[in-house]
XYZ file of C-alpha atoms in Angstrom:
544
model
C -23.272 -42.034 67.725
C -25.743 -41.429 65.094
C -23.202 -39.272 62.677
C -20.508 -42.299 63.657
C -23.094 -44.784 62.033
C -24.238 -43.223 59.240
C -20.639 -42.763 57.799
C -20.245 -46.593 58.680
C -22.455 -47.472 56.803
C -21.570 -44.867 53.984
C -17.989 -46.898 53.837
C -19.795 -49.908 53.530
C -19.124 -50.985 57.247
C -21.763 -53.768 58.394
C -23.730 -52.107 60.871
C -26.348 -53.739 62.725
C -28.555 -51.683 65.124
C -30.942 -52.665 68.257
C -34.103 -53.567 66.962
C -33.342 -55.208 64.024
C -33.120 -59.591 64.141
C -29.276 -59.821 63.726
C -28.425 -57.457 66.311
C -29.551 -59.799 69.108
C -27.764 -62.534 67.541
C -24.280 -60.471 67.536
C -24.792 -59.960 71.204
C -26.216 -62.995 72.771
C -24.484 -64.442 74.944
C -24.471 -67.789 77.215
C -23.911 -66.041 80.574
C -27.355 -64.712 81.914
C -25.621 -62.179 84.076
C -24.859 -60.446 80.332
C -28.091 -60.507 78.999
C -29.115 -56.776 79.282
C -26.053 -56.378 77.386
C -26.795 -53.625 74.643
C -24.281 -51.413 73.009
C -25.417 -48.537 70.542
C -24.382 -50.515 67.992
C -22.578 -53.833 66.432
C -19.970 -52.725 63.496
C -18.802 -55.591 61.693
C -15.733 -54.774 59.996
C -14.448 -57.278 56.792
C -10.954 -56.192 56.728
C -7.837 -54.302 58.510
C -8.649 -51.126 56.368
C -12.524 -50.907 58.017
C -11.244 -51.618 61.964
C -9.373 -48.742 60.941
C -12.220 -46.521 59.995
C -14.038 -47.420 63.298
C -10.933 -46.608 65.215
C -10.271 -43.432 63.683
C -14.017 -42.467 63.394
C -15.017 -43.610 67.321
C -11.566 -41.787 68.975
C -12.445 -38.668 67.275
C -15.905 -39.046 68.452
C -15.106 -40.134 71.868
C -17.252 -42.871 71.623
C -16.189 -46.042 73.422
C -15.109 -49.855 72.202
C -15.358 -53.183 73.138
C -13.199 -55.585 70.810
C -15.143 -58.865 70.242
C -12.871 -61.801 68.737
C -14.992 -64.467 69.503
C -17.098 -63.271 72.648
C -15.488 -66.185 74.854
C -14.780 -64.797 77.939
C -15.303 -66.008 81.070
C -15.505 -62.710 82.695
C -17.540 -60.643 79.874
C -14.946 -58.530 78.912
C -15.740 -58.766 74.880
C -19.252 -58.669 75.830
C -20.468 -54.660 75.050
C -22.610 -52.718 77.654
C -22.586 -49.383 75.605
C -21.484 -47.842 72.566
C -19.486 -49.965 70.234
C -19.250 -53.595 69.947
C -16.354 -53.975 67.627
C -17.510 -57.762 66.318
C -14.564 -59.326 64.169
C -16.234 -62.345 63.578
C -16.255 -61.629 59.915
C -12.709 -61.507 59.760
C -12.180 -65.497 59.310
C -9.381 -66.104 56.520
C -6.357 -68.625 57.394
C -3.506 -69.553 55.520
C -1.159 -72.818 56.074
C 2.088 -72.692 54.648
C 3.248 -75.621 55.261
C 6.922 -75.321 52.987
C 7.286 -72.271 55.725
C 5.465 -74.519 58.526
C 3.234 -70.999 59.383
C -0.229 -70.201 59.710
C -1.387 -66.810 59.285
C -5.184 -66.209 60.803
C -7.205 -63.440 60.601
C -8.309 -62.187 64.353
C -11.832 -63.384 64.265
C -11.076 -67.280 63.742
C -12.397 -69.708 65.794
C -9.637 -72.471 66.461
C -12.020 -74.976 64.614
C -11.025 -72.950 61.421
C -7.828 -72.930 61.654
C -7.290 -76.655 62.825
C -9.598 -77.272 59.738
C -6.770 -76.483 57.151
C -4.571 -79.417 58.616
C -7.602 -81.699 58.668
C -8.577 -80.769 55.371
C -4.782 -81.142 53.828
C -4.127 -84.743 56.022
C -1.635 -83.018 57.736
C -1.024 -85.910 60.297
C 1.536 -85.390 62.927
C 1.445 -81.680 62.983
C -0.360 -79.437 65.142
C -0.684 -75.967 66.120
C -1.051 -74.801 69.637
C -4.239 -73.477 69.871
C -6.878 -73.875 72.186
C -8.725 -76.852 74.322
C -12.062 -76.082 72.372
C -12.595 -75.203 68.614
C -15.024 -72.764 69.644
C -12.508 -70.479 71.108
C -11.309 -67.503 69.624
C -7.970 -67.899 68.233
C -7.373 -63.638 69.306
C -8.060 -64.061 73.031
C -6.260 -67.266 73.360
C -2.976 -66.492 72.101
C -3.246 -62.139 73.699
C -3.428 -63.982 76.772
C -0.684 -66.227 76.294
C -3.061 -69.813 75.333
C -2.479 -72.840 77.397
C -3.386 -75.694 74.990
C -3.603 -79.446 75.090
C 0.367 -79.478 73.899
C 1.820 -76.568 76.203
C 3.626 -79.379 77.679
C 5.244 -80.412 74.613
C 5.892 -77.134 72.920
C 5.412 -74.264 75.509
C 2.120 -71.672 75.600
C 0.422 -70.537 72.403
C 1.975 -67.231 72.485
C 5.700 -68.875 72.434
C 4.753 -69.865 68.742
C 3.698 -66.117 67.383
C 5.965 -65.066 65.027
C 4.206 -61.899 63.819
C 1.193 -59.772 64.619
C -0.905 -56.900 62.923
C -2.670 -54.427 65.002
C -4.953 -51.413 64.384
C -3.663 -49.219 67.231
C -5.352 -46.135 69.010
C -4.303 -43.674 66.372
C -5.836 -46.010 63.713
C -2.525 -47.242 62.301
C -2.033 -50.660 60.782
C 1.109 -51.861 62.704
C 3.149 -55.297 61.901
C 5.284 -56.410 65.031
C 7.324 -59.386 64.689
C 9.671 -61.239 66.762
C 12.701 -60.612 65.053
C 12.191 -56.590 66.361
C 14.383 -54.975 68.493
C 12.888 -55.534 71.749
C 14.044 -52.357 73.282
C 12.307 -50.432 70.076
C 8.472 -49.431 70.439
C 7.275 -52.677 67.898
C 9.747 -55.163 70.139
C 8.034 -54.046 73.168
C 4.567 -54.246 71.542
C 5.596 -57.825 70.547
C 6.551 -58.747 73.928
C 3.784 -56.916 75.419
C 1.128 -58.807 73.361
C 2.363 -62.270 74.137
C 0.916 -62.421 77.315
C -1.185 -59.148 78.320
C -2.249 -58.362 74.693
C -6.185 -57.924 74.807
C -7.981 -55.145 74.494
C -4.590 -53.021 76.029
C -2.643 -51.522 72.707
C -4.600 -52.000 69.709
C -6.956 -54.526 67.528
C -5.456 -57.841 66.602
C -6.285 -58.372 63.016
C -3.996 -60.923 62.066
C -1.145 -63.104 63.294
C 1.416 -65.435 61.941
C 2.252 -69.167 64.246
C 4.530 -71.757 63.891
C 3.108 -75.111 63.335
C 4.284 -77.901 65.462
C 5.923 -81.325 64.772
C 4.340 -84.169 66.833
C 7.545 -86.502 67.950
C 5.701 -89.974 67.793
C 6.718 -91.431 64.478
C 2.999 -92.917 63.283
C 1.542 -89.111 63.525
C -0.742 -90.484 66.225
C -2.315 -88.864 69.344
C -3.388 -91.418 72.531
C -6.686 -89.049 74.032
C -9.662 -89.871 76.229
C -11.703 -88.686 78.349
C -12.688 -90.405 81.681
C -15.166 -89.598 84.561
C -14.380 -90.974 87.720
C -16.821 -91.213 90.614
C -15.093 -92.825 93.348
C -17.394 -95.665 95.369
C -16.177 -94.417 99.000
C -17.006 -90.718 97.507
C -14.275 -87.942 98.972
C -12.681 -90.491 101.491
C -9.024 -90.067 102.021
C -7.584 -92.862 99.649
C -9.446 -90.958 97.123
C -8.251 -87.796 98.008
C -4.634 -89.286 98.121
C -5.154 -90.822 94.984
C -5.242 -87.221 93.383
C -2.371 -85.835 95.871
C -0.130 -88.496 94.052
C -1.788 -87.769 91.245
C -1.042 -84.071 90.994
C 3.064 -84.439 92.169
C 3.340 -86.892 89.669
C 6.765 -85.970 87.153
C 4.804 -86.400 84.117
C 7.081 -86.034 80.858
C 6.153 -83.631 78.829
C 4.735 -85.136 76.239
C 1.729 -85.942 78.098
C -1.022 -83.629 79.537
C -3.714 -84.792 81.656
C -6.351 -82.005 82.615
C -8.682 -82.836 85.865
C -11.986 -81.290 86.558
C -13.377 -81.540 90.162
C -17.470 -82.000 89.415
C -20.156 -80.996 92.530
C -23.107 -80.997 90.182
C -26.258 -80.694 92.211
C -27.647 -79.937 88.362
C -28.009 -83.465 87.495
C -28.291 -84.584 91.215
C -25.008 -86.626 90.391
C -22.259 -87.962 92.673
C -19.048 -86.430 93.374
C -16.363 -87.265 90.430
C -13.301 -85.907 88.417
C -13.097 -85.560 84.713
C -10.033 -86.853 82.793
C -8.982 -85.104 79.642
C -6.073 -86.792 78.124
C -3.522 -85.872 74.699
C -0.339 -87.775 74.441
C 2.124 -87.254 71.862
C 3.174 -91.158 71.653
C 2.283 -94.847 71.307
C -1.024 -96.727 73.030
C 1.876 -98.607 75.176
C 4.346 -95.661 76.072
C 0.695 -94.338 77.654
C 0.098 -97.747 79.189
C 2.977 -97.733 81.159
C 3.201 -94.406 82.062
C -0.252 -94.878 83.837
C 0.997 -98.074 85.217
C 3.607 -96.790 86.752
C 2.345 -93.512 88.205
C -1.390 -94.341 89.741
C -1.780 -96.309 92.425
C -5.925 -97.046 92.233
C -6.241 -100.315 90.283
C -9.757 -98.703 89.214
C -8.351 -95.008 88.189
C -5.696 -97.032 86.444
C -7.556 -99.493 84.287
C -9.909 -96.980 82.955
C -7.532 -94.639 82.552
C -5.754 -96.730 80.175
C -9.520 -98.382 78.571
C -10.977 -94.914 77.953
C -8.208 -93.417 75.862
C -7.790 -93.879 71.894
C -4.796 -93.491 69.621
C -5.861 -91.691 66.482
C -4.643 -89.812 63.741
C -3.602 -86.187 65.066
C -5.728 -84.538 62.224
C -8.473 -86.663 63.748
C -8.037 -85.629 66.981
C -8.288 -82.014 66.270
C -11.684 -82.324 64.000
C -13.115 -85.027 66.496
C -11.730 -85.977 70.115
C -11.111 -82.279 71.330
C -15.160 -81.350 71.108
C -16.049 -84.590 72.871
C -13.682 -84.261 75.731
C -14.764 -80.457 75.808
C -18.668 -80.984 75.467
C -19.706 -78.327 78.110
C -17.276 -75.553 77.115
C -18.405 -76.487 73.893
C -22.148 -75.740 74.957
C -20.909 -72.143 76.605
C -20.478 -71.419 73.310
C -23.775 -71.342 72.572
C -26.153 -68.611 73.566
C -29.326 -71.029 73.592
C -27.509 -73.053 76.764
C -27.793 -70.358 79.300
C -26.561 -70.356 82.862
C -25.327 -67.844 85.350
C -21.931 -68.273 85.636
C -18.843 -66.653 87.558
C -15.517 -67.696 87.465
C -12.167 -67.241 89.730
C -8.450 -68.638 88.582
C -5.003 -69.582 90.696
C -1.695 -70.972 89.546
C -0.212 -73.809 91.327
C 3.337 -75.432 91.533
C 3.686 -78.940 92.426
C 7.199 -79.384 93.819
C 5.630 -79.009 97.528
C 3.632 -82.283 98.226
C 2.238 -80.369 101.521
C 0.704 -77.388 99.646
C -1.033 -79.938 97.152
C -1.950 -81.609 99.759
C -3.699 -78.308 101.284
C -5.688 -77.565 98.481
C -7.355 -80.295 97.680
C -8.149 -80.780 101.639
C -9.820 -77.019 100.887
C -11.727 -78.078 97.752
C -13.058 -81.420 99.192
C -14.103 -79.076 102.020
C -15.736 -76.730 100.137
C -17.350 -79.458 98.102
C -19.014 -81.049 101.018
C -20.232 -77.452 102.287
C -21.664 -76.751 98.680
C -23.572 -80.237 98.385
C -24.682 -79.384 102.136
C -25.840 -75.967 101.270
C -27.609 -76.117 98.134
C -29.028 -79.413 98.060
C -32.352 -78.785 96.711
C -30.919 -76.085 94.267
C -29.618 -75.912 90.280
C -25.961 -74.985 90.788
C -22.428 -76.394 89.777
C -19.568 -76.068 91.753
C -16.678 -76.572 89.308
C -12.715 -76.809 89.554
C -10.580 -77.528 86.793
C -7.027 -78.035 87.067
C -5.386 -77.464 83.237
C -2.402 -79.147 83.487
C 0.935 -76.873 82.552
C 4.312 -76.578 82.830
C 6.880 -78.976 80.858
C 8.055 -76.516 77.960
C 5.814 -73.766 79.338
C 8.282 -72.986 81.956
C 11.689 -73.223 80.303
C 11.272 -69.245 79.341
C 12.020 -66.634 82.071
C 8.803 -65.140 83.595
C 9.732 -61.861 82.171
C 10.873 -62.828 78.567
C 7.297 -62.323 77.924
C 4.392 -60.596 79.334
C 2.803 -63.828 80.595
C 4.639 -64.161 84.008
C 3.204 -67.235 85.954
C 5.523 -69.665 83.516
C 6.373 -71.610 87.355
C 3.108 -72.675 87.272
C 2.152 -76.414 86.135
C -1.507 -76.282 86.567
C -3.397 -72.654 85.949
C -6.445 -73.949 88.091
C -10.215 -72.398 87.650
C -13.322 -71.945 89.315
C -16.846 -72.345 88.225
C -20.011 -71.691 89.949
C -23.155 -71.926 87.857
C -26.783 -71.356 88.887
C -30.252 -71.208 86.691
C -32.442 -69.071 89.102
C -31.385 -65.552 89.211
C -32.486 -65.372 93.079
C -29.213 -67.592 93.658
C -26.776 -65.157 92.865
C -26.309 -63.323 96.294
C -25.636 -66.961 97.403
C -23.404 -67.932 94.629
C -21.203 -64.865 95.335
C -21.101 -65.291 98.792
C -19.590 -68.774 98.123
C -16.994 -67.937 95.282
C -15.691 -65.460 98.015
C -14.843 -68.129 99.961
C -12.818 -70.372 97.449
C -11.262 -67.378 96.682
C -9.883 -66.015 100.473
C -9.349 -70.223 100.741
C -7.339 -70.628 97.969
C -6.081 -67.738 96.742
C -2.619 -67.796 99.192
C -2.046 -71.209 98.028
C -1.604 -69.407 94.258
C 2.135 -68.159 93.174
C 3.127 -65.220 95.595
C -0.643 -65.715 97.114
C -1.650 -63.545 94.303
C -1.297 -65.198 90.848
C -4.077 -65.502 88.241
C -4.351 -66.640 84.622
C -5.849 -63.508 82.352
C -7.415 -66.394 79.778
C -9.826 -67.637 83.222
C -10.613 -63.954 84.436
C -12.298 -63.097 87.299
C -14.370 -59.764 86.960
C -14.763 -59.113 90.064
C -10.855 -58.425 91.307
C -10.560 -54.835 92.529
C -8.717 -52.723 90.300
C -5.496 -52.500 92.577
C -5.506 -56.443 92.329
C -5.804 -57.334 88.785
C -2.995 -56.144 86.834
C -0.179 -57.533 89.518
C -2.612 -60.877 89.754
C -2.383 -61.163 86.247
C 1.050 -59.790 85.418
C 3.082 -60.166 88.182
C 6.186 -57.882 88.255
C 6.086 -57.479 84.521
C 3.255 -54.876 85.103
C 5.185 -52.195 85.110
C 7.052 -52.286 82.137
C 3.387 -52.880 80.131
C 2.553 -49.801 81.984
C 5.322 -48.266 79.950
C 4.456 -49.935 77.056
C 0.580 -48.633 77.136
C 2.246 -45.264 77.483
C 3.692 -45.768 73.974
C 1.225 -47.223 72.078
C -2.141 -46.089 73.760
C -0.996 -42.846 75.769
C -4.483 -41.176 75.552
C -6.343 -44.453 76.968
C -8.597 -45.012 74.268
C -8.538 -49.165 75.054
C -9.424 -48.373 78.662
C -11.743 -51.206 80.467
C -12.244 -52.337 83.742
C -9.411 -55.061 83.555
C -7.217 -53.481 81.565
C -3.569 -52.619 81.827
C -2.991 -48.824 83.174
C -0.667 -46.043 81.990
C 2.104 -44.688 84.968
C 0.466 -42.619 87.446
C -2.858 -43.971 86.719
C -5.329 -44.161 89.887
C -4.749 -47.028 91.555
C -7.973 -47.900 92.578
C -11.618 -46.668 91.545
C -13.657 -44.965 94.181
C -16.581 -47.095 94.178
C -14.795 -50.195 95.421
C -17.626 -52.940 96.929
C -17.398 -56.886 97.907
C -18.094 -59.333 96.043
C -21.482 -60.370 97.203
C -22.700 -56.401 97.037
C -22.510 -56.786 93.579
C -25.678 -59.321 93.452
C -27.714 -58.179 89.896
C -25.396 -54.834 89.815
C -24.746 -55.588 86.262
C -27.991 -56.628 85.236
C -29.278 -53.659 86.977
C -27.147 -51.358 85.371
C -27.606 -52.621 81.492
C -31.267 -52.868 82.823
C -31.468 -49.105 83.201
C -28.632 -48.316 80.208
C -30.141 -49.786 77.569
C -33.450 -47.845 77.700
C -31.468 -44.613 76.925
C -30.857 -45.453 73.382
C -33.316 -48.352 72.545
C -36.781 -48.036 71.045
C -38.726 -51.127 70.523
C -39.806 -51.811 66.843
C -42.058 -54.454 67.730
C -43.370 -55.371 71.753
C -44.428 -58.653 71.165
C -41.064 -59.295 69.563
C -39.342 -58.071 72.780
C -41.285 -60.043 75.087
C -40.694 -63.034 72.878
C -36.579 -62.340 73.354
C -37.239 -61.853 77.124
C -38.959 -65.792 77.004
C -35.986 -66.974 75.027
C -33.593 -65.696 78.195
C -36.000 -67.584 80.856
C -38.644 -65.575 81.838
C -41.608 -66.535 80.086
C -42.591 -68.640 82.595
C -42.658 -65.567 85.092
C -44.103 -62.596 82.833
């Protein structure tokens, strides 16, 4: 690792290096049960031409990497336990074309700086279908297909890629577009990346999207947000209410998103979070809502807490306040434990909707029972799909679930690490509750990852049946595994399963344990008190 550094740094490569201040900025993350996180090294690459160098240099070196666009995921999987964290957050250039109606990005972008250009230019009425947060990485998002707050209208983010530029395993620079062949190598590296794309072929350095025309004529957006805490709590009108609500045939152009809140964190009453974007007029919303909910109260603040705007308004503006605590995630100073579990749902039965939200009021009322005197969260957010999402084949690209019209996810947060045994043991059970109610009793969306799916689970979970074909494709473009992670796709004839298989609760402080006892191998302290200082900053001052 040492000889990989020092001709890093000979290059000119940004290194940083435990010890020094910026290091444990690059790797701090939000999610406590990362904190012992600490790779040999952070490289911080400015262009294609240095990820090259660190691909080239760290394969012939055998020396492992984790690919950070943003550091956004749920499930850690950008987040570096050993040698190097690849960090492209220096790579933030975009360009709007807006004669071509294209944005190129470079990989490390947050969606903030790309929605910037059409704030900046007045771009009203056009949008680009990119994440729910600006905080998000555009790279993740769109590898892993991107459900956004216009999916509905325009299909996922992925469906708007026209081209892509990858550093692969060999260290090639590689431009795949959508006009390739898809039978040739590049057409199935196109296809492969819309859908299953990080961290399983190669380095995203840059892309190319269409932007999007908005239909309504005043370049408007109608979007609120609304928390509703029904008076009679979880009683069955309520619980219809949201059985209509969810079989509703909403027209595309509108996208509600619903979060189920059992937040014994602020001691609060039961509720569910609106999130609203329409692409039309004030009234067109008005009388959709009248016509489609039932609850005289749902319905009259569903139609007082909304706001048409400009659209280049609503992407600098509305988006972070309806998002406020993903927007917080983002932040390494707001920590929590967190885990996190997804399912895709159809809503053509009535019966099966009605079955899961029997389950989650259940489960609800068992968590509130359970943990009343505790800090925890019990979260479940339905993101609301479908429309133009499903109108491609499930296999046309690598995202598969396209049936689905809401990719639903789990939260469960907690502040004391003692809770995490119990916090486990009660994801388990939304999961074996829930998870036969998903497409084919198996389907889950990669962008709301759950780390702890065994090995023979994830890929067909993820990928349905088009796992075997991006078998075929890692064969081509990564046949010595280089990009090899827990999560990752596999090569034909690949192990199905690792040996050490365990349940979910066994795995109570196995990572923290593990970077615990990893990251004394390599790290010397340069200064104690400093460490002990960064040990108060993750909670434990108190205890120490």
């Amino acid at each position: 690792m040492d000889r990989a550094i020092q001709s890093f740094k000979s290059k000119n490569i940004p290194v940083l290096e435990p010890g020094q201040p910026e290091y444990r900025k690059a790797i701090a993350t939000s999610n406590l049960l990362f904190r012992f996180s600490r790779p040999d090294c952070v490289v911080r690459p400015k262009d294609a031409a240095q990820v090259q160098t660190v691909i080239q240099e760290a394969k012939s070196k055998a020396i492992k990497v984790t690919v950070k666009g943003n550091g956004h995921s749920y499930a850690g999987h950008s987040t570096a336990f050993n040698g190097i964290s690849l960090d492209l957050r220096g790579m933030k250039n975009v360009e709007l074309d807006m004669n071509s109606m294209t944005v190129t990005m470079d990989a490390g972008c947050q969606w903030g700086n790309v929605y910037e250009k059409l704030v900046i230019g007045g771009h009203d009425g056009f949008v680009i279908l990119g994440g729910r947060c600006p905080t998000v990485g555009v790279s993740g998002f769109i590898l892993g297909s991107g459900l956004g707050p216009f999916t509905r209208s325009f299909g996922m983010g992925s469906d708007t890629l026209m081209e892509a530029t990858l550093v692969t395993a060999k260290g090639q620079l590689v431009t795949v577009k959508e006009t390739d062949d898809r039978m040739s190598d590049k057409g199935r590296l196109f296809w492969a990346i819309r859908g299953a794309g990080g961290g399983n072929f190669g380095v995203l350095v840059q892309m190319k999207l269409k932007v999007q025309k908005l239909k309504n004529r005043d370049k408007m957006v109608v979007a609120g947000r609304y928390q509703w805490f029904p008076k009679d709590g979880w009683a069955d009108n309520s619980i219809a209410t949201m059985n209509d609500f969810y079989v509703t045939p909403w027209p595309n152009s509108l996208t509600i998103d619903t979060t189920w809140i059992c937040s014994l964190k602020q001691n609060a009453q039961d509720g569910i979070r609106f999130i609203v974007a329409f692409d039309g007029s004030k009234k067109e919303y008005d009388r959709l809502i009248d016509k489609y909910v039932k609850n005289d109260e749902l319905k009259t603040q569903l139609k007082r807490r909304v706001l048409a705007e400009k659209s280049t308004r609503f992407l600098y503006e509305t988006l972070a306040a309806q998002w406020v605590e993903e927007m917080e995630r983002a932040y390494p100073q707001n920590k929590t434990y967190e885990l996190y579990s997804s399912f895709a749902f159809k809503n053509d039965d009535k019966a099966t909707i009605i079955k899961i939200t029997a389950i989650i009021r259940e489960l609800m009322t068992t968590f509130r029972r359970d943990f009343q005197e505790e800090t925890v969260n019990f979260l479940v957010t339905w993101i609301h799909s479908g429309g133009k999402a499903t109108e491609k084949s499930p296999t046309e690209t690598a995202f598969y679930w396209r049936e689905a019209v809401f990719h639903t996810y789990v939260t469960v947060e907690w502040v004391d690490k003692w809770m995490e045994w119990n916090m486990r043991q009660f994801l388990a059970k939304v999961k074996k509750a829930l998870r036969p109610l998903s497409l084919n009793g198996q389907a889950a969306f990669v962008n709301f990852p759950d780390r702890d799916f065994p090995t023979k689970f994830h890929e067909q979970a993820y990928f349905g049946e088009n796992r075997d074909e991006l078998r075929r494709v890692k064969q081509i473009w990564d046949p010595d595994n280089f990009f090899k992670w827990d999560q990752g796709v596999r090569r034909p004839g690949d192990p199905e399963e690792d040996p050490d298989v365990v349940d979910d609760e066994d795995k109570t402080d196995q990572l923290a344990s593990q970077q615990w006892a990893t990251q004394w191998t390599h790290y010397k302290s340069e200064d104690i008190i400093d460490d002990l200082s960064y040990l108060a900053d993750l909670g434990y001052g108190e205890e120490y």
